[in-house]
Amino acid sequence: FLVSDACGCVCATLTYVIALGTAFLVDVYVLLPRMTGAAQHLQAMVYNYVILAMLVAHIRCMCTNPGTARDHLEEDLQAAMRSEYLSQRSAESPDVQRQAGFLKGRKWWCTKCDTYRPRRTHHCSTCRSCVLDMDHHCPWVNNCVGWRNHKYFLLFLLYAWLGCAWSMVALGYALMHPPEPKLWQASEYALE
């Protein structure tokens, strides 16, 4: 379930560039120069696991169908509801239209998708479908956040927050405490 939205594709690509670029900087300039013991190796492994888990959650959120209303009902039931909608819509009495929800209240039929809309379902103009339990359309995952991919979106946010906080602390520590030069590096500087 991939959306071909130009803004969403740019944002999703930018997500990978920023995440992998930051992970590269932290690995090369912070973690690798300080690899002296098992604790530093463990820290590097856990940090890279968090970044990998963030990217996997992003891919799962981006590629999972958020749950569309059209997939929710069988075709026979959909056809019966369509005919009921059309008969109520063409009714001349305002009382019938008010009871059907045309004059005021929740719209139960989406004319853009030509499908029934259950409660908490909204039409997304970017995805061009009605999404069940729609939270929002997120350009960073280039998909709607809905009923089926809400878990992956929350995992993506959690791992992104952990990765950002860890990167910020690691880069701040590296700026405040530069690594000691190795013996062979110190002798080269002394000779110059």
PDB file of C-alpha atoms in Angstrom:
ATOM      1  CA  PHE A   1       0.000   0.000   0.000  1.00  0.00           C
ATOM      2  CA  LEU A   2       2.371   2.661  -1.242  1.00  0.00           C
ATOM      3  CA  VAL A   3       1.182   6.184  -1.999  1.00  0.00           C
ATOM      4  CA  SER A   4       2.713   7.926  -5.001  1.00  0.00           C
ATOM      5  CA  ASP A   5       2.736  11.404  -3.473  1.00  0.00           C
ATOM      6  CA  ALA A   6       5.759  13.535  -4.424  1.00  0.00           C
ATOM      7  CA  CYS A   7       5.940  15.314  -1.052  1.00  0.00           C
ATOM      8  CA  GLY A   8       5.572  12.017   0.808  1.00  0.00           C
ATOM      9  CA  CYS A   9       8.308  10.342  -1.248  1.00  0.00           C
ATOM     10  CA  VAL A  10      10.685  13.245  -0.551  1.00  0.00           C
ATOM     11  CA  CYS A  11       9.863  13.198   3.186  1.00  0.00           C
ATOM     12  CA  ALA A  12      10.259   9.408   3.431  1.00  0.00           C
ATOM     13  CA  THR A  13      13.607   9.571   1.614  1.00  0.00           C
ATOM     14  CA  LEU A  14      14.702  12.442   3.847  1.00  0.00           C
ATOM     15  CA  THR A  15      13.824  10.302   6.886  1.00  0.00           C
ATOM     16  CA  TYR A  16      16.290   7.618   5.739  1.00  0.00           C
ATOM     17  CA  VAL A  17      18.994  10.143   4.837  1.00  0.00           C
ATOM     18  CA  ILE A  18      18.777  11.855   8.236  1.00  0.00           C
ATOM     19  CA  ALA A  19      18.571   8.605  10.228  1.00  0.00           C
ATOM     20  CA  LEU A  20      21.393   6.823   8.419  1.00  0.00           C
ATOM     21  CA  GLY A  21      23.557   9.963   8.247  1.00  0.00           C
ATOM     22  CA  THR A  22      23.233  10.589  11.961  1.00  0.00           C
ATOM     23  CA  ALA A  23      23.903   6.932  12.750  1.00  0.00           C
ATOM     24  CA  PHE A  24      27.016   7.052  10.561  1.00  0.00           C
ATOM     25  CA  LEU A  25      28.305  10.164  12.348  1.00  0.00           C
ATOM     26  CA  VAL A  26      27.679   8.683  15.789  1.00  0.00           C
ATOM     27  CA  ASP A  27      29.244   5.349  14.836  1.00  0.00           C
ATOM     28  CA  VAL A  28      32.342   6.744  13.115  1.00  0.00           C
ATOM     29  CA  TYR A  29      33.114   9.813  15.208  1.00  0.00           C
ATOM     30  CA  VAL A  30      31.796   8.858  18.643  1.00  0.00           C
ATOM     31  CA  LEU A  31      31.445   5.115  19.199  1.00  0.00           C
ATOM     32  CA  LEU A  32      34.312   3.619  17.145  1.00  0.00           C
ATOM     33  CA  PRO A  33      37.107   5.866  18.541  1.00  0.00           C
ATOM     34  CA  ARG A  34      36.062   4.930  22.085  1.00  0.00           C
ATOM     35  CA  MET A  35      35.792   1.138  21.613  1.00  0.00           C
ATOM     36  CA  THR A  36      37.960  -0.070  24.450  1.00  0.00           C
ATOM     37  CA  GLY A  37      35.847  -2.576  26.340  1.00  0.00           C
ATOM     38  CA  ALA A  38      32.756  -4.721  26.355  1.00  0.00           C
ATOM     39  CA  ALA A  39      30.548  -1.853  27.561  1.00  0.00           C
ATOM     40  CA  GLN A  40      31.389   0.266  24.520  1.00  0.00           C
ATOM     41  CA  HIS A  41      30.762  -2.673  22.196  1.00  0.00           C
ATOM     42  CA  LEU A  42      27.403  -3.278  23.867  1.00  0.00           C
ATOM     43  CA  GLN A  43      26.516   0.408  23.582  1.00  0.00           C
ATOM     44  CA  ALA A  44      27.334   0.393  19.851  1.00  0.00           C
ATOM     45  CA  MET A  45      25.250  -2.750  19.295  1.00  0.00           C
ATOM     46  CA  VAL A  46      22.226  -1.407  21.193  1.00  0.00           C
ATOM     47  CA  TYR A  47      22.448   1.998  19.492  1.00  0.00           C
ATOM     48  CA  ASN A  48      22.548   0.422  16.031  1.00  0.00           C
ATOM     49  CA  TYR A  49      19.677  -1.900  17.008  1.00  0.00           C
ATOM     50  CA  VAL A  50      17.545   1.135  17.946  1.00  0.00           C
ATOM     51  CA  ILE A  51      18.296   2.783  14.585  1.00  0.00           C
ATOM     52  CA  LEU A  52      17.551  -0.458  12.720  1.00  0.00           C
ATOM     53  CA  ALA A  53      14.291  -0.959  14.667  1.00  0.00           C
ATOM     54  CA  MET A  54      13.264   2.608  13.802  1.00  0.00           C
ATOM     55  CA  LEU A  55      13.841   2.002  10.100  1.00  0.00           C
ATOM     56  CA  VAL A  56      11.993  -1.340  10.176  1.00  0.00           C
ATOM     57  CA  ALA A  57       9.016   0.258  11.959  1.00  0.00           C
ATOM     58  CA  HIS A  58       9.053   3.053   9.367  1.00  0.00           C
ATOM     59  CA  ILE A  59       8.995   0.564   6.491  1.00  0.00           C
ATOM     60  CA  ARG A  60       6.209  -1.457   8.129  1.00  0.00           C
ATOM     61  CA  CYS A  61       4.130   1.695   8.714  1.00  0.00           C
ATOM     62  CA  MET A  62       4.736   2.905   5.176  1.00  0.00           C
ATOM     63  CA  CYS A  63       3.952  -0.430   3.472  1.00  0.00           C
ATOM     64  CA  THR A  64       0.991  -1.547   5.616  1.00  0.00           C
ATOM     65  CA  ASN A  65      -2.514  -0.801   4.410  1.00  0.00           C
ATOM     66  CA  PRO A  66      -3.994   1.515   7.082  1.00  0.00           C
ATOM     67  CA  GLY A  67      -7.397  -0.161   6.730  1.00  0.00           C
ATOM     68  CA  THR A  68      -9.772   1.164   4.125  1.00  0.00           C
ATOM     69  CA  ALA A  69     -13.546   1.176   4.328  1.00  0.00           C
ATOM     70  CA  ARG A  70     -13.876  -0.408   0.874  1.00  0.00           C
ATOM     71  CA  ASP A  71     -12.015  -3.523   2.065  1.00  0.00           C
ATOM     72  CA  HIS A  72     -14.153  -3.673   5.201  1.00  0.00           C
ATOM     73  CA  LEU A  73     -17.448  -4.753   3.577  1.00  0.00           C
ATOM     74  CA  GLU A  74     -18.509  -7.457   1.151  1.00  0.00           C
ATOM     75  CA  GLU A  75     -19.580  -6.357  -2.321  1.00  0.00           C
ATOM     76  CA  ASP A  76     -23.230  -7.511  -1.931  1.00  0.00           C
ATOM     77  CA  LEU A  77     -23.673  -5.531   1.267  1.00  0.00           C
ATOM     78  CA  GLN A  78     -21.925  -2.562  -0.338  1.00  0.00           C
ATOM     79  CA  ALA A  79     -24.355  -2.644  -3.297  1.00  0.00           C
ATOM     80  CA  ALA A  80     -27.389  -2.836  -0.985  1.00  0.00           C
ATOM     81  CA  MET A  81     -26.146   0.111   1.047  1.00  0.00           C
ATOM     82  CA  ARG A  82     -25.453   2.098  -2.130  1.00  0.00           C
ATOM     83  CA  SER A  83     -29.030   1.614  -3.339  1.00  0.00           C
ATOM     84  CA  GLU A  84     -30.372   2.609   0.115  1.00  0.00           C
ATOM     85  CA  TYR A  85     -28.190   5.719   0.069  1.00  0.00           C
ATOM     86  CA  LEU A  86     -29.413   6.714  -3.385  1.00  0.00           C
ATOM     87  CA  SER A  87     -33.080   6.173  -2.466  1.00  0.00           C
ATOM     88  CA  GLN A  88     -32.743   8.239   0.726  1.00  0.00           C
ATOM     89  CA  ARG A  89     -30.785  10.937  -1.082  1.00  0.00           C
ATOM     90  CA  SER A  90     -33.482  11.289  -3.730  1.00  0.00           C
ATOM     91  CA  ALA A  91     -36.282  11.509  -1.124  1.00  0.00           C
ATOM     92  CA  GLU A  92     -38.109  14.809  -1.303  1.00  0.00           C
ATOM     93  CA  SER A  93     -39.160  14.946   2.338  1.00  0.00           C
ATOM     94  CA  PRO A  94     -36.742  16.874   4.601  1.00  0.00           C
ATOM     95  CA  ASP A  95     -37.701  14.562   7.493  1.00  0.00           C
ATOM     96  CA  VAL A  96     -36.458  11.496   5.595  1.00  0.00           C
ATOM     97  CA  GLN A  97     -33.260  13.304   4.627  1.00  0.00           C
ATOM     98  CA  ARG A  98     -32.696  14.485   8.221  1.00  0.00           C
ATOM     99  CA  GLN A  99     -33.140  10.933   9.558  1.00  0.00           C
ATOM    100  CA  ALA A 100     -30.701   9.661   6.952  1.00  0.00           C
ATOM    101  CA  GLY A 101     -28.144  12.252   8.060  1.00  0.00           C
ATOM    102  CA  PHE A 102     -28.054  14.395   4.935  1.00  0.00           C
ATOM    103  CA  LEU A 103     -29.113  17.711   6.416  1.00  0.00           C
ATOM    104  CA  LYS A 104     -27.097  17.543   9.616  1.00  0.00           C
ATOM    105  CA  GLY A 105     -24.905  15.037  11.405  1.00  0.00           C
ATOM    106  CA  ARG A 106     -22.494  12.327  10.367  1.00  0.00           C
ATOM    107  CA  LYS A 107     -22.104  11.559   6.693  1.00  0.00           C
ATOM    108  CA  TRP A 108     -22.356   7.769   6.390  1.00  0.00           C
ATOM    109  CA  TRP A 109     -21.656   7.432   2.656  1.00  0.00           C
ATOM    110  CA  CYS A 110     -18.548   8.717   0.913  1.00  0.00           C
ATOM    111  CA  THR A 111     -19.377   9.957  -2.565  1.00  0.00           C
ATOM    112  CA  LYS A 112     -15.689  10.177  -3.529  1.00  0.00           C
ATOM    113  CA  CYS A 113     -14.980   6.513  -2.736  1.00  0.00           C
ATOM    114  CA  ASP A 114     -18.552   5.393  -3.404  1.00  0.00           C
ATOM    115  CA  THR A 115     -18.488   3.342  -0.223  1.00  0.00           C
ATOM    116  CA  TYR A 116     -20.010   3.114   3.248  1.00  0.00           C
ATOM    117  CA  ARG A 117     -18.162   5.066   5.949  1.00  0.00           C
ATOM    118  CA  PRO A 118     -18.191   3.478   9.422  1.00  0.00           C
ATOM    119  CA  ARG A 119     -17.731   5.692  12.478  1.00  0.00           C
ATOM    120  CA  ARG A 120     -14.310   7.342  12.939  1.00  0.00           C
ATOM    121  CA  THR A 121     -13.615   6.881   9.236  1.00  0.00           C
ATOM    122  CA  HIS A 122     -12.359   9.822   7.215  1.00  0.00           C
ATOM    123  CA  HIS A 123     -11.600  10.333   3.549  1.00  0.00           C
ATOM    124  CA  CYS A 124      -7.956  11.083   2.775  1.00  0.00           C
ATOM    125  CA  SER A 125      -7.511  13.148  -0.349  1.00  0.00           C
ATOM    126  CA  THR A 126      -3.857  12.103  -0.688  1.00  0.00           C
ATOM    127  CA  CYS A 127      -4.508   8.346  -0.436  1.00  0.00           C
ATOM    128  CA  ARG A 128      -7.864   8.724  -2.229  1.00  0.00           C
ATOM    129  CA  SER A 129      -9.667   6.345   0.127  1.00  0.00           C
ATOM    130  CA  CYS A 130     -11.666   6.291   3.341  1.00  0.00           C
ATOM    131  CA  VAL A 131      -9.414   5.126   6.181  1.00  0.00           C
ATOM    132  CA  LEU A 132     -10.766   3.320   9.251  1.00  0.00           C
ATOM    133  CA  ASP A 133      -9.833   4.981  12.579  1.00  0.00           C
ATOM    134  CA  MET A 134      -7.828   7.547  10.658  1.00  0.00           C
ATOM    135  CA  ASP A 135      -5.436   9.529  12.808  1.00  0.00           C
ATOM    136  CA  HIS A 136      -3.789  11.625  10.087  1.00  0.00           C
ATOM    137  CA  HIS A 137      -1.931  11.413   6.795  1.00  0.00           C
ATOM    138  CA  CYS A 138       1.755  11.540   7.643  1.00  0.00           C
ATOM    139  CA  PRO A 139       4.070  12.670   4.848  1.00  0.00           C
ATOM    140  CA  TRP A 140       7.090  11.297   6.760  1.00  0.00           C
ATOM    141  CA  VAL A 141       5.785   7.746   6.372  1.00  0.00           C
ATOM    142  CA  ASN A 142       4.005   8.593   3.093  1.00  0.00           C
ATOM    143  CA  ASN A 143       0.820   6.896   4.280  1.00  0.00           C
ATOM    144  CA  CYS A 144      -2.224   7.426   6.429  1.00  0.00           C
ATOM    145  CA  VAL A 145      -1.986   6.366  10.043  1.00  0.00           C
ATOM    146  CA  GLY A 146      -5.055   4.236  10.627  1.00  0.00           C
ATOM    147  CA  TRP A 147      -6.500   1.089  12.101  1.00  0.00           C
ATOM    148  CA  ARG A 148      -3.916  -1.407  10.789  1.00  0.00           C
ATOM    149  CA  ASN A 149      -0.651   0.548  10.971  1.00  0.00           C
ATOM    150  CA  HIS A 150      -1.104   2.660  14.107  1.00  0.00           C
ATOM    151  CA  LYS A 151       1.134   0.282  16.112  1.00  0.00           C
ATOM    152  CA  TYR A 152       4.006   0.611  13.633  1.00  0.00           C
ATOM    153  CA  PHE A 153       3.676   4.402  13.635  1.00  0.00           C
ATOM    154  CA  LEU A 154       3.925   4.535  17.429  1.00  0.00           C
ATOM    155  CA  LEU A 155       6.923   2.179  17.362  1.00  0.00           C
ATOM    156  CA  PHE A 156       8.556   4.385  14.725  1.00  0.00           C
ATOM    157  CA  LEU A 157       8.030   7.452  16.936  1.00  0.00           C
ATOM    158  CA  LEU A 158       9.374   5.653  20.025  1.00  0.00           C
ATOM    159  CA  TYR A 159      12.521   4.385  18.297  1.00  0.00           C
ATOM    160  CA  ALA A 160      13.039   7.740  16.550  1.00  0.00           C
ATOM    161  CA  TRP A 161      12.832   9.533  19.887  1.00  0.00           C
ATOM    162  CA  LEU A 162      15.264   7.071  21.492  1.00  0.00           C
ATOM    163  CA  GLY A 163      17.658   7.341  18.550  1.00  0.00           C
ATOM    164  CA  CYS A 164      17.539  11.157  18.540  1.00  0.00           C
ATOM    165  CA  ALA A 165      18.082  11.417  22.289  1.00  0.00           C
ATOM    166  CA  TRP A 166      20.914   8.883  22.225  1.00  0.00           C
ATOM    167  CA  SER A 167      22.577  10.605  19.248  1.00  0.00           C
ATOM    168  CA  MET A 168      22.296  14.002  20.886  1.00  0.00           C
ATOM    169  CA  VAL A 169      23.845  12.776  24.145  1.00  0.00           C
ATOM    170  CA  ALA A 170      26.596  10.867  22.315  1.00  0.00           C
ATOM    171  CA  LEU A 171      27.499  13.790  20.046  1.00  0.00           C
ATOM    172  CA  GLY A 172      27.397  16.211  22.990  1.00  0.00           C
ATOM    173  CA  TYR A 173      29.699  13.939  24.985  1.00  0.00           C
ATOM    174  CA  ALA A 174      32.076  13.668  22.020  1.00  0.00           C
ATOM    175  CA  LEU A 175      32.270  17.454  21.727  1.00  0.00           C
ATOM    176  CA  MET A 176      32.934  17.900  25.442  1.00  0.00           C
ATOM    177  CA  HIS A 177      35.406  14.990  25.788  1.00  0.00           C
ATOM    178  CA  PRO A 178      37.486  14.410  22.647  1.00  0.00           C
ATOM    179  CA  PRO A 179      39.193  11.003  22.517  1.00  0.00           C
ATOM    180  CA  GLU A 180      42.801  10.707  23.608  1.00  0.00           C
ATOM    181  CA  PRO A 181      45.167  10.319  20.649  1.00  0.00           C
ATOM    182  CA  LYS A 182      46.724   6.889  20.275  1.00  0.00           C
ATOM    183  CA  LEU A 183      50.432   6.494  20.989  1.00  0.00           C
ATOM    184  CA  TRP A 184      51.375   6.220  17.313  1.00  0.00           C
ATOM    185  CA  GLN A 185      49.313   9.332  16.490  1.00  0.00           C
ATOM    186  CA  ALA A 186      50.940  11.305  19.312  1.00  0.00           C
ATOM    187  CA  SER A 187      54.440  10.384  18.081  1.00  0.00           C
ATOM    188  CA  GLU A 188      53.608  11.533  14.538  1.00  0.00           C
ATOM    189  CA  TYR A 189      52.445  14.919  15.827  1.00  0.00           C
ATOM    190  CA  ALA A 190      55.596  15.250  17.947  1.00  0.00           C
ATOM    191  CA  LEU A 191      57.838  14.650  14.936  1.00  0.00           C
ATOM    192  CA  GLU A 192      56.262  17.452  12.890  1.00  0.00           C
TER     193      GLU A 192
END
